[in-house]
Structures are given as C-alpha cells and as structure tokens.
Tab-separated table of C-alpha atoms in Angstrom:
chain	number	residue	atom	x	y	z
A	27	UNK	CA	-16.461	-5.738	7.793
A	28	UNK	CA	-14.659	-5.228	4.541
A	29	UNK	CA	-11.709	-3.278	5.215
A	30	UNK	CA	-10.949	-1.588	2.062
A	31	UNK	CA	-8.045	1.138	3.323
A	32	UNK	CA	-9.816	2.466	0.573
A	33	UNK	CA	-13.160	3.142	2.261
A	34	UNK	CA	-12.496	2.150	6.202
A	35	UNK	CA	-9.387	3.697	6.154
A	36	UNK	CA	-9.374	6.657	4.331
A	37	UNK	CA	-11.872	8.483	4.989
A	38	UNK	CA	-11.554	9.100	8.773
A	39	UNK	CA	-8.278	9.672	8.621
A	40	UNK	CA	-9.662	13.055	6.398
A	41	UNK	CA	-11.341	13.523	8.871
A	42	UNK	CA	-8.654	13.110	11.177
A	43	UNK	CA	-6.525	17.375	10.077
A	44	UNK	CA	-8.534	18.907	12.917
A	45	UNK	CA	-7.331	15.747	15.693
A	46	UNK	CA	-4.883	13.926	17.836
A	47	UNK	CA	-6.074	11.320	17.909
A	48	UNK	CA	-6.663	8.864	14.150
A	49	UNK	CA	-10.656	7.637	14.322
A	50	UNK	CA	-11.648	3.910	13.232
A	51	UNK	CA	-14.144	4.709	12.087
A	52	UNK	CA	-17.006	0.382	11.981
A	53	UNK	CA	-13.737	-1.347	13.222
A	54	UNK	CA	-14.338	-4.835	14.238
A	55	UNK	CA	-10.817	-5.226	17.053
A	56	UNK	CA	-8.902	-8.432	16.970
A	57	UNK	CA	-7.200	-9.916	20.266
A	58	UNK	CA	-3.665	-8.142	20.756
A	59	UNK	CA	-1.548	-11.443	19.908
A	60	UNK	CA	-4.012	-12.092	16.489
A	61	UNK	CA	-2.679	-9.459	15.056
A	62	UNK	CA	0.808	-3.688	10.192
A	63	UNK	CA	-1.445	-6.445	13.004
A	64	UNK	CA	0.251	-9.002	14.608
A	65	UNK	CA	3.611	-6.858	14.420
A	66	UNK	CA	7.222	-5.342	15.483
A	67	UNK	CA	8.662	-2.657	15.014
A	68	UNK	CA	11.561	-1.873	12.964
A	69	UNK	CA	14.263	0.333	11.777
A	70	UNK	CA	12.803	1.463	8.865
A	71	UNK	CA	17.253	0.611	7.153
A	72	UNK	CA	15.597	-3.169	7.511
A	73	UNK	CA	13.182	-2.487	4.812
A	74	UNK	CA	14.685	0.636	2.734
A	75	UNK	CA	12.121	0.946	-0.033
A	76	UNK	CA	9.433	1.516	3.248
A	77	UNK	CA	7.265	4.841	2.229
A	78	UNK	CA	4.506	7.055	3.427
A	79	UNK	CA	2.721	9.503	1.617
A	80	UNK	CA	1.640	12.509	3.375
A	81	UNK	CA	-0.501	15.654	3.476
A	82	UNK	CA	-0.363	17.279	6.036
A	83	UNK	CA	-2.862	20.499	4.300
A	84	UNK	CA	-5.009	17.748	4.369
A	85	UNK	CA	-4.770	14.926	6.989
A	86	UNK	CA	-2.542	17.116	9.837
A	87	UNK	CA	0.894	17.430	11.417
A	88	UNK	CA	-0.337	14.595	14.180
A	89	UNK	CA	1.439	11.521	12.133
A	90	UNK	CA	3.462	14.260	10.129
A	91	UNK	CA	0.547	13.855	7.542
A	92	UNK	CA	0.613	9.694	7.359
A	93	UNK	CA	-2.448	8.533	4.953
A	94	UNK	CA	-1.298	5.603	2.765
A	95	UNK	CA	2.491	3.754	2.809
A	96	UNK	CA	4.015	3.516	-0.713
A	97	UNK	CA	7.808	1.628	-2.347
A	98	UNK	CA	10.311	2.554	-3.758
A	99	UNK	CA	10.986	0.345	-6.927
A	100	UNK	CA	13.556	3.227	-8.674
A	101	UNK	CA	14.589	6.041	-7.666
A	102	UNK	CA	12.355	8.622	-8.357
A	103	UNK	CA	9.254	6.678	-8.715
A	104	UNK	CA	7.805	4.798	-5.998
A	105	UNK	CA	4.504	2.875	-6.065
A	106	UNK	CA	0.777	3.141	-3.948
A	107	UNK	CA	-2.298	1.685	-3.688
A	108	UNK	CA	-4.765	3.556	-6.290
A	109	UNK	CA	-7.788	4.315	-3.568
A	110	UNK	CA	-4.776	6.548	-2.372
A	111	UNK	CA	-4.514	8.774	-4.150
A	112	UNK	CA	-8.745	9.409	-5.323
A	113	UNK	CA	-10.507	12.660	-5.588
A	114	UNK	CA	-12.821	10.975	-2.221
A	115	UNK	CA	-9.515	10.392	-0.579
A	116	UNK	CA	-7.632	13.556	-0.487
A	117	UNK	CA	-10.031	15.832	-1.910
A	118	UNK	CA	-8.968	17.243	-4.607
A	119	UNK	CA	-6.693	15.547	-7.729
A	120	UNK	CA	-3.503	14.577	-6.814
A	121	UNK	CA	-1.565	17.761	-9.035
A	122	UNK	CA	-3.502	19.934	-7.196
A	123	UNK	CA	-2.224	19.491	-3.716
A	124	UNK	CA	0.089	22.071	-3.295
A	125	UNK	CA	1.958	19.910	0.321
A	126	UNK	CA	1.694	16.401	-0.904
A	127	UNK	CA	5.306	14.275	-0.222
A	128	UNK	CA	6.920	10.521	-0.200
A	129	UNK	CA	8.015	10.500	3.210
A	130	UNK	CA	11.630	8.147	3.067
A	131	UNK	CA	14.506	7.329	5.470
A	132	UNK	CA	12.524	7.672	8.878
A	133	UNK	CA	10.884	5.345	11.153
A	134	UNK	CA	9.709	7.772	13.635
A	135	UNK	CA	6.964	10.396	12.292
A	136	UNK	CA	7.526	12.466	13.918
A	137	UNK	CA	11.483	12.895	13.572
A	138	UNK	CA	14.062	14.504	11.802
A	139	UNK	CA	15.376	11.351	10.146
A	140	UNK	CA	15.547	10.930	6.184
A	141	UNK	CA	13.903	13.536	3.877
A	142	UNK	CA	10.472	14.415	2.212
A	143	UNK	CA	10.463	14.242	-0.730
A	144	UNK	CA	7.890	16.448	-3.059
A	145	UNK	CA	5.668	14.678	-5.296
A	146	UNK	CA	6.519	15.851	-9.343
A	147	UNK	CA	3.837	13.646	-10.509
A	148	UNK	CA	0.869	10.101	-10.144
A	149	UNK	CA	-0.607	8.516	-12.129
A	150	UNK	CA	-3.304	6.156	-11.494
A	151	UNK	CA	-3.711	2.968	-13.118
A	152	UNK	CA	-6.136	3.872	-15.638
A	153	UNK	CA	-7.309	0.139	-15.255
A	154	UNK	CA	-7.785	0.318	-11.877
A	155	UNK	CA	-11.631	-1.105	-10.499
A	156	UNK	CA	-12.619	0.655	-7.409
A	157	UNK	CA	-15.875	-1.177	-6.788
A	158	UNK	CA	-13.348	-4.533	-8.117
A	159	UNK	CA	-9.796	-2.990	-6.336
A	160	UNK	CA	-9.174	-4.924	-9.303
A	161	UNK	CA	-5.503	-2.917	-10.736
A	162	UNK	CA	-5.523	-1.165	-7.187
A	163	UNK	CA	-1.447	0.896	-8.657
A	164	UNK	CA	-0.344	4.389	-9.114
A	165	UNK	CA	2.488	5.053	-10.376
A	166	UNK	CA	4.321	8.168	-7.934
A	167	UNK	CA	7.817	10.450	-9.612
A	168	UNK	CA	9.834	11.943	-7.185
A	169	UNK	CA	10.853	15.428	-7.621
A	170	UNK	CA	14.678	14.271	-6.131
A	171	UNK	CA	16.490	11.258	-5.970
A	172	UNK	CA	16.534	8.287	-3.136
A	173	UNK	CA	20.007	6.706	-2.781
A	174	UNK	CA	20.407	2.705	-4.660
A	175	UNK	CA	19.729	1.548	-1.549
A	176	UNK	CA	16.155	2.686	-0.936
A	177	UNK	CA	14.962	0.316	-4.078
A	178	UNK	CA	13.405	-3.073	-4.094
A	179	UNK	CA	13.068	-5.478	-7.305
A	180	UNK	CA	10.485	-6.218	-8.224
A	181	UNK	CA	8.923	-9.684	-9.168
A	182	UNK	CA	7.518	-10.438	-11.979
A	183	UNK	CA	5.475	-13.396	-13.316
A	184	UNK	CA	6.816	-16.733	-12.467
A	185	UNK	CA	8.646	-15.500	-9.832
A	186	UNK	CA	9.387	-18.357	-8.053
A	187	UNK	CA	8.465	-15.047	-4.794
A	188	UNK	CA	4.905	-16.681	-5.279
A	189	UNK	CA	4.959	-19.703	-4.358
A	190	UNK	CA	2.410	-20.221	-2.143
A	191	UNK	CA	4.272	-20.676	1.561
A	192	UNK	CA	6.365	-18.735	0.731
A	193	UNK	CA	7.356	-16.116	3.398
A	194	UNK	CA	7.016	-12.299	4.034
A	195	UNK	CA	7.233	-9.266	4.868
A	196	UNK	CA	4.335	-6.438	5.162
A	197	UNK	CA	5.843	-3.239	6.763
A	198	UNK	CA	4.187	0.138	7.495
A	199	UNK	CA	2.541	2.333	9.961
A	200	UNK	CA	-0.874	1.754	9.395
A	201	UNK	CA	-3.421	0.137	12.717
A	202	UNK	CA	-1.411	-2.256	14.746
A	203	UNK	CA	-5.021	-3.386	17.189
A	204	UNK	CA	-7.018	-3.514	14.301
A	205	UNK	CA	-9.376	-1.596	16.860
A	206	UNK	CA	-7.505	1.715	15.802
A	207	UNK	CA	-3.774	1.879	17.279
A	208	UNK	CA	-1.800	3.914	15.080
A	209	UNK	CA	2.511	3.911	16.091
A	210	UNK	CA	4.709	6.123	15.646
A	211	UNK	CA	7.569	4.200	14.022
A	212	UNK	CA	6.889	2.054	11.188
A	213	UNK	CA	6.032	-1.813	11.351
A	214	UNK	CA	6.125	-4.645	9.942
A	215	UNK	CA	4.920	-8.082	10.220
A	216	UNK	CA	5.591	-11.892	8.752
A	217	UNK	CA	2.425	-13.048	6.776
A	218	UNK	CA	2.883	-15.717	4.810
A	219	UNK	CA	1.767	-16.170	0.260
A	220	UNK	CA	-1.303	-18.531	0.050
A	221	UNK	CA	-3.008	-19.609	-2.456
A	222	UNK	CA	-4.806	-17.957	-5.663
A	223	UNK	CA	-8.213	-21.157	-4.660
A	224	UNK	CA	-8.125	-20.407	-1.003
A	225	UNK	CA	-8.258	-16.853	-1.976
A	226	UNK	CA	-11.282	-17.543	-3.964
A	227	UNK	CA	-13.259	-19.649	-0.753
A	228	UNK	CA	-12.354	-16.564	1.765
A	229	UNK	CA	-13.533	-13.653	-1.030
A	230	UNK	CA	-15.540	-15.346	-3.655
A	231	UNK	CA	-17.679	-12.041	-3.937
A	232	UNK	CA	-20.240	-10.520	-1.895
A	233	UNK	CA	-19.237	-7.205	0.092
A	234	UNK	CA	-16.373	-8.550	1.990
A	235	UNK	CA	-15.666	-8.791	-2.504
A	236	UNK	CA	-14.105	-11.439	-4.578
A	237	UNK	CA	-10.421	-12.313	-5.158
A	238	UNK	CA	-9.132	-11.815	-9.106
A	239	UNK	CA	-5.846	-14.237	-9.333
A	240	UNK	CA	-4.764	-12.121	-12.328
A	241	UNK	CA	-4.275	-8.715	-10.616
A	242	UNK	CA	-4.252	-9.855	-6.620
A	243	UNK	CA	-2.228	-11.428	-4.668
A	244	UNK	CA	-3.146	-12.943	-0.982
A	245	UNK	CA	-1.030	-13.021	2.306
A	246	UNK	CA	-1.543	-14.505	5.650
A	247	UNK	CA	-3.082	-17.049	7.667
A	248	UNK	CA	-5.401	-19.270	7.066
A	249	UNK	CA	-6.203	-19.207	10.862
A	250	UNK	CA	-5.414	-15.685	11.492
A	251	UNK	CA	-3.170	-13.477	12.660
A	252	UNK	CA	-0.349	-11.244	11.231
A	253	UNK	CA	-1.917	-9.367	8.203
A	254	UNK	CA	-1.777	-5.243	7.296
A	255	UNK	CA	-4.412	-2.666	8.187
A	256	UNK	CA	-5.920	0.502	7.651
A	257	UNK	CA	-3.406	3.232	7.054
A	258	UNK	CA	-0.805	0.463	5.563
A	259	UNK	CA	-2.158	0.711	2.125
A	260	UNK	CA	-0.022	0.806	-1.041
A	261	UNK	CA	2.495	-0.593	1.619
A	262	UNK	CA	5.030	-3.361	0.691
A	263	UNK	CA	4.933	-6.860	0.561
A	264	UNK	CA	7.735	-8.378	-0.104
A	265	UNK	CA	9.241	-11.909	-0.304
A	266	UNK	CA	12.532	-13.341	-1.228
A	267	UNK	CA	14.300	-9.600	-1.566
A	268	UNK	CA	11.132	-9.197	-4.374
A	269	UNK	CA	8.796	-6.809	-4.245
A	270	UNK	CA	6.005	-9.334	-4.838
A	271	UNK	CA	2.686	-7.164	-3.816
A	272	UNK	CA	1.118	-3.844	-2.437
A	273	UNK	CA	-1.313	-3.626	0.765
A	274	UNK	CA	-5.376	-3.071	-1.266
A	275	UNK	CA	-7.775	-4.945	1.010
A	276	UNK	CA	-8.974	-7.566	3.246
A	277	UNK	CA	-12.125	-8.400	5.495
A	278	UNK	CA	-11.036	-6.731	9.035
A	279	UNK	CA	-7.519	-7.131	10.344
A	280	UNK	CA	-5.707	-10.570	11.219
A	281	UNK	CA	-9.054	-12.346	11.119
A	282	UNK	CA	-9.389	-16.912	10.343
A	283	UNK	CA	-10.721	-17.048	6.610
A	284	UNK	CA	-9.574	-13.242	6.069
A	285	UNK	CA	-6.742	-13.321	5.116
A	286	UNK	CA	-5.064	-9.517	3.946
A	287	UNK	CA	-5.123	-9.108	-0.155
A	288	UNK	CA	-2.721	-7.291	-2.160
A	289	UNK	CA	-1.963	-5.742	-5.432
A	290	UNK	CA	-0.264	-8.130	-7.614
A	291	UNK	CA	3.224	-6.838	-8.222
A	292	UNK	CA	3.581	-8.817	-11.448
A	293	UNK	CA	-0.025	-7.268	-12.259
A	294	UNK	CA	1.802	-4.252	-12.617
A	295	UNK	CA	4.795	-5.210	-13.763
A	296	UNK	CA	2.630	-5.897	-16.879
A	297	UNK	CA	0.835	-3.117	-16.798
A	298	UNK	CA	4.005	-0.925	-16.995
A	299	UNK	CA	5.645	-2.668	-19.769
A	300	UNK	CA	2.095	-2.344	-21.568
A	301	UNK	CA	1.785	1.474	-21.097
A	302	UNK	CA	5.909	1.444	-22.243
A	303	UNK	CA	5.811	0.450	-24.914
A	304	UNK	CA	2.518	2.241	-26.019
A	305	UNK	CA	4.032	5.476	-26.392
A	306	UNK	CA	6.690	3.290	-27.937
A	307	UNK	CA	5.180	2.055	-30.659
A	308	UNK	CA	5.887	4.175	-33.764
A	309	UNK	CA	3.673	6.091	-35.382
A	310	UNK	CA	1.977	5.231	-38.493
A	311	UNK	CA	2.944	8.045	-41.733
A	312	UNK	CA	0.326	9.061	-44.175
C-alpha cells in the first residue's frame, strides 16, 4: 500500500469526526518492535517546534481535532505538508475553515497546556504536484507569536545535516503501530538520513511512488524500523539541530526497503526565497 498521508491517512481521518476512534483503512500492520512507528513518548519541551494542525469542526474533539503535524520556523510561521491543506482533506479552502488552528507547546492533545493559535493565512506551494508529491509544503501564518525558543532553523542546500547516515528525529502524534494506534501524546523516533540512490531504488516509479532527490529526502533504516506514519504528515525531521524534512509520504510504515519520504527543506528554502524575490522585484516604469 502506498502510504501517502495525503490519501491513505487523511480521508479516514475526515470520517473520524463523528467517531470515537480514528480508523486506518487498508493498513498493512508492522511488527510492534519494528515500528511516529518504533518511537517513544517525549515531552514537547524536547521538540518545542513540533505543532499540531487542528479543526474540531472537521475532525471532531477526540484528539482535539488534530489531523496533521507542522513545525515552527519563525515566531508566526509554521510549515506543514501541502497535502494537509487540500480541499479533499479540509472539505474547503483553508481560508474558509473557521476553526483551523495550530496547537503549540502541548504534549497531550487533550490537556490544557500550551496554546491554540488561530491561522491568519495558509498558502500551499503553487508548485506542489499532488500526483508525485513534489514540492509538498505549505506555509501557515499565525495570528499570535510563538516564543523564539519554539523555532527551529531550516537547513539550506549543502548543509552537512543532509549527509547520509546523519541521525535525525521525527516527531508527531501519528500512528505508532502501523495499524491505527493513534496516541494522545507526542512521540518521536530516531532515524537516519539515507542516500538518494537508495531512495531512488526504493521508489523508482509506479504505484509506490517516485523519489525525486531535488525536492525529497528519505530517512529510516534500509532493513525497516522506526518511521513516521499516518497522522504525522507535515511534521518535522530534525538533524543536527536543523530542520531537514517534512513528513510527506511512503509505502507502509517501517517496512524493509520502503523508507519514509520527506519534503526536502532546502527545496522549501529555495522556493520561499524565490517567492520573496519575486515580490520585491521592482516594476518596470512605462
């Protein structure tokens, strides 16, 4: 099964709005000891940039409306996956979601800690390709500032944090078993950045997807093991103290030969820089 948190996770989540548990449709179970999957509970203070996207109107209150993850990269700026904000997920454009919020500083989704901040603006990368998942990122502007301590820097192209073998941490409130076990509390998993050629062999094209090194990064273990899973979409992959990836897609969770695929953050940095440059470009005078 192709595990794109776009297709195989979010649609079941939408159905969960009126249910007491979150179902996982057509999931392929993985061994409990090989499976965030293969992670461990953490306090949000250990990864304070990790936030949850929430809409109780759309997804119900069982998990405070959480449906995707995100990461704070500035005091009023959160990155997430583009597919998290699609109309097929939200049922409407983000601008029409009355209760779309970012939950920050909270370990247990149902606790009162941290804050729930309304979304002032949400912009999906115009270059996002929903078929290939290339360019899978969106930028959320918050109505209220986060503390600077909750912000993680982004790794640009050439950063040594992208070096294969580098240990990284992925965090979120997603499935911890590969079979629909969604926790209330924040979890994390340690994974390794993998070489592009390995990822290309894992996803050469076809029903499992196509890996593109210019806009994607993969991480995990070639033999299977710790991995992001459904519900973690848009969440952070951090290596050497810098954001290198956003949870995007994959085939199953924790499967041998099928590592998790992330949006490459250097591509996000490039895209944001290009957008900023185009906005500042002077107009030609008549």
